[in-house]
XYZ file of C-alpha atoms in Angstrom:
217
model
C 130.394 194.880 -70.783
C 133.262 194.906 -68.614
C 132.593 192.105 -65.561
C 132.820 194.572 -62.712
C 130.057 196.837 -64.325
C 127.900 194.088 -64.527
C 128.111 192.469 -61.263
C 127.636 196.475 -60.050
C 124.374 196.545 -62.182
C 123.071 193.046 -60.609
C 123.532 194.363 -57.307
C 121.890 197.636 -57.620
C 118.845 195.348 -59.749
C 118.662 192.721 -56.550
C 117.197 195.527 -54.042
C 114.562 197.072 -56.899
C 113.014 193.089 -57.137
C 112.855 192.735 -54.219
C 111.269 195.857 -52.930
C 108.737 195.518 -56.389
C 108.140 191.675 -55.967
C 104.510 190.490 -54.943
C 103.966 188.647 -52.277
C 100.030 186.616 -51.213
C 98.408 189.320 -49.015
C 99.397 186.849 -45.597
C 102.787 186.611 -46.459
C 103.190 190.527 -47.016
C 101.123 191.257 -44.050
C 103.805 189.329 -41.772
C 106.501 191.189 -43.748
C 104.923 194.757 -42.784
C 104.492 193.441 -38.749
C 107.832 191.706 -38.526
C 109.559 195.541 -39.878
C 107.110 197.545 -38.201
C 107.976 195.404 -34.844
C 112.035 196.234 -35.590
C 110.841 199.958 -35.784
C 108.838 200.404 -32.662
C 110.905 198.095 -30.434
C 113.972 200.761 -31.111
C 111.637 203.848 -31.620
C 108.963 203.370 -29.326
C 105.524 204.451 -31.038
C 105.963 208.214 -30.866
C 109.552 208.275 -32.549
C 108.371 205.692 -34.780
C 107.518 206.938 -38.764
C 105.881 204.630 -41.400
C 108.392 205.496 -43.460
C 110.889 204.017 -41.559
C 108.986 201.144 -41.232
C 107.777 200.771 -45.447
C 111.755 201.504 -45.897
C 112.863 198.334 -43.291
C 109.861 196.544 -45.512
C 111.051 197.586 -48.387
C 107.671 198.474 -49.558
C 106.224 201.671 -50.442
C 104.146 203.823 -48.136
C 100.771 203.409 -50.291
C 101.345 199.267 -49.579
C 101.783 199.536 -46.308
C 98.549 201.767 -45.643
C 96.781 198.975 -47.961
C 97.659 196.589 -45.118
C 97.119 199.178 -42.219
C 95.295 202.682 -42.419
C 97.370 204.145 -39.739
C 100.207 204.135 -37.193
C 98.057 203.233 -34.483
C 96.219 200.167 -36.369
C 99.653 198.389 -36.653
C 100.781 199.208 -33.303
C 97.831 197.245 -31.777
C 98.119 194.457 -34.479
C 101.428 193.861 -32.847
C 100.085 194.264 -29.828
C 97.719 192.097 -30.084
C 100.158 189.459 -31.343
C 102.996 189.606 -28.738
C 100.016 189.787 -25.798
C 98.768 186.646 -27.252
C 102.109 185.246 -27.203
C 102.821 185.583 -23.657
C 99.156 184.463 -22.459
C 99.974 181.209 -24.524
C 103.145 180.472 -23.043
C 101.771 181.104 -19.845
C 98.914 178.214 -20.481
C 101.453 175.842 -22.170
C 103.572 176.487 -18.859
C 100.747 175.020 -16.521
C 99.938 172.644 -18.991
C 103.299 171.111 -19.241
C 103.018 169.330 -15.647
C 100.693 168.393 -12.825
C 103.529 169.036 -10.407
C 102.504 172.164 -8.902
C 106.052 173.161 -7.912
C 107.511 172.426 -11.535
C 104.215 174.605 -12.775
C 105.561 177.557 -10.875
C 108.951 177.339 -12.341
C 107.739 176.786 -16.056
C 105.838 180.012 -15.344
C 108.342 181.694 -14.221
C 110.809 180.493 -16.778
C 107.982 181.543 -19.675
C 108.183 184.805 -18.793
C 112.247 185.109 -18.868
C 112.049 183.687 -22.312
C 109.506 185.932 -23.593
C 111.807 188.576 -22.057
C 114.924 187.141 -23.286
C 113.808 186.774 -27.035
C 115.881 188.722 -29.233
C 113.181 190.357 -31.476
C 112.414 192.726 -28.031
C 108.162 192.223 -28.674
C 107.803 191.827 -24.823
C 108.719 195.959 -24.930
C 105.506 196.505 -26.643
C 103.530 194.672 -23.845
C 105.545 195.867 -20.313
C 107.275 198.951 -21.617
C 104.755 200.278 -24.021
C 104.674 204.771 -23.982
C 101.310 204.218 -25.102
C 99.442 202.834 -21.796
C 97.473 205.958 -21.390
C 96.116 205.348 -24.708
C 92.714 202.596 -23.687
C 92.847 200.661 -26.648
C 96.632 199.931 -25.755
C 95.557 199.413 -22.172
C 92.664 197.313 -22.732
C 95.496 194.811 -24.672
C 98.127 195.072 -21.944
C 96.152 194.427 -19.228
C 94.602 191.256 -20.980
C 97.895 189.710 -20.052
C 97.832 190.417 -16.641
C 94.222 189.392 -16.377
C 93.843 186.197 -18.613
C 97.658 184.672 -17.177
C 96.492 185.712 -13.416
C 92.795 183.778 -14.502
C 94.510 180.324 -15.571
C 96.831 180.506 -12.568
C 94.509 181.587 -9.966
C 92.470 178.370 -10.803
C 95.052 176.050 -10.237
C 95.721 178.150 -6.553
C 92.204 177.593 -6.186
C 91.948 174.051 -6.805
C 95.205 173.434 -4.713
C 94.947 174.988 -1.451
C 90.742 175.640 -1.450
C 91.407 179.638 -1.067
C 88.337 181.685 -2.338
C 88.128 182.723 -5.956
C 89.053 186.642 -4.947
C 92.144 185.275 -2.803
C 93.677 183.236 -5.323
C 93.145 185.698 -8.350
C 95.235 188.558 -5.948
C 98.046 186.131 -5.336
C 97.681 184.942 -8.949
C 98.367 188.286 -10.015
C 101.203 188.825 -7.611
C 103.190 186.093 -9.302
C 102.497 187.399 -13.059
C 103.969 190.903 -11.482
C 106.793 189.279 -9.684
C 107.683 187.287 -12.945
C 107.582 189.544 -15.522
C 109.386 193.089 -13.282
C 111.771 190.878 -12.052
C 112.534 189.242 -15.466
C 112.487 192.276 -17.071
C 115.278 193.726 -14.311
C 116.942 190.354 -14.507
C 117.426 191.474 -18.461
C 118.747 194.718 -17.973
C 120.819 194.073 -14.565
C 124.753 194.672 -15.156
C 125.463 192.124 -12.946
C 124.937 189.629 -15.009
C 122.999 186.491 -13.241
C 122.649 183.500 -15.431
C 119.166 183.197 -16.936
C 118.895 179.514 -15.016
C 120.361 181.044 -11.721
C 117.829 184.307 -12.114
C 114.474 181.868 -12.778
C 115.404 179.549 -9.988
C 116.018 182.301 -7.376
C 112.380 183.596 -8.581
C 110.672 180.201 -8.750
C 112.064 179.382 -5.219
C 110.929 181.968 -3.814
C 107.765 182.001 -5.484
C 107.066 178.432 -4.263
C 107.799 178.491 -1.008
C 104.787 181.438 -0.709
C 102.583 179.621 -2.276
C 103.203 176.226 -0.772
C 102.515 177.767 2.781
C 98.817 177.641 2.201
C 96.911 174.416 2.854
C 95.921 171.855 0.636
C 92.522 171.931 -0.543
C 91.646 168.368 0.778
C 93.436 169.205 4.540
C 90.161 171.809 5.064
């Protein structure tokens, strides 16, 4: 057999293993949310087909309903995952420091990564055409409320502001971060990711800063 036939045949082999190889039932399920996520970040969930997403897989539509009976089940299964992302960022930001200035700026700087990362999940969570939909809602605004919960204690505990106060400016600063990191991400003008988080952090702080200390009551 002529070499050129051959390496032909291989190639055209490679792509029919790989879309027939079995993987454990984790592994594959990560393989169907990691396409499906490609899919609906460019498609947005109406424009998005499952067979687009069992072709990007390269699995066949009955496999990828094994894994998820419908459109809608792994739309919130990413949901889910990318909401859970950002709340744990959001904790691991606070965590990092006691310095309530440097807390602000992690924060603020966890939401411009999320927003920054390349695979585009954070679309799912601020940009989703499905909010009217309440299962959708129910997940999107579960970042909102459980980020807004973990900083609203620490407002709390700083300045001695009533639970109601510091949940309404704790939500203010989840808003401000993730609109203005999302325009920071789309704005022509270019402002460096370190410029744009420090120009939100500063201002950020020197809001919340302006209320007294707990112990000065």
């Amino acid at each position: 057999m002529p070499a050129g036939q051959h390496d032909a045949e291989a190639a055209s082999a490679a792509p029919a293993r790989q879309r027939g190889a079995r993987l454990p039932r984790r592994e594959r399920r990560a393989q169907l949310l990691e396409s499906a996520l490609g899919v609906f970040v460019a498609s947005g969930y109406h424009a998005a087909a499952m067979d687009d997403i069992a072709e990007r897989a390269g699995v066949s539509k009955p496999v990828l309903y094994q894994h998820f009976p419908g459109k809608m089940d792994l739309y919130l299964a990413l949901l889910d995952i990318a909401c859970d992302q950002v709340i744990d960022n959001c904790r691991a930001a606070l965590a990092s420091t006691p310095d309530n200035k440097q807390r602000v700026a992690a924060t603020i700087d966890a939401f411009y990564d999320y927003v920054a990362d390349d695979n585009g999940a954070f679309r799912l969570v601020f940009e989703s055409d499905l909010t009217n939909e309440a299962a959708v809602r129910q997940l999107v605004d579960r970042v909102t409320t459980e980020c807004a919960a973990m900083i609203a204690e620490v407002i709390r505990d700083d300045t001695g502001l009533p639970d109601e106060s510091s949940r309404l400016l704790a939500v203010s600063l989840v808003g401000m971060a993730q609109v203005s990191a999302r325009f920071w991400l789309n704005d022509t003008a270019g402002i460096d990711r370190a410029d744009a988080t420090a120009l939100i952090a500063g201002l950020a702080w020197r809001g919340i800063r302006g209320y007294p200390k707990a112990d000065e009551h």
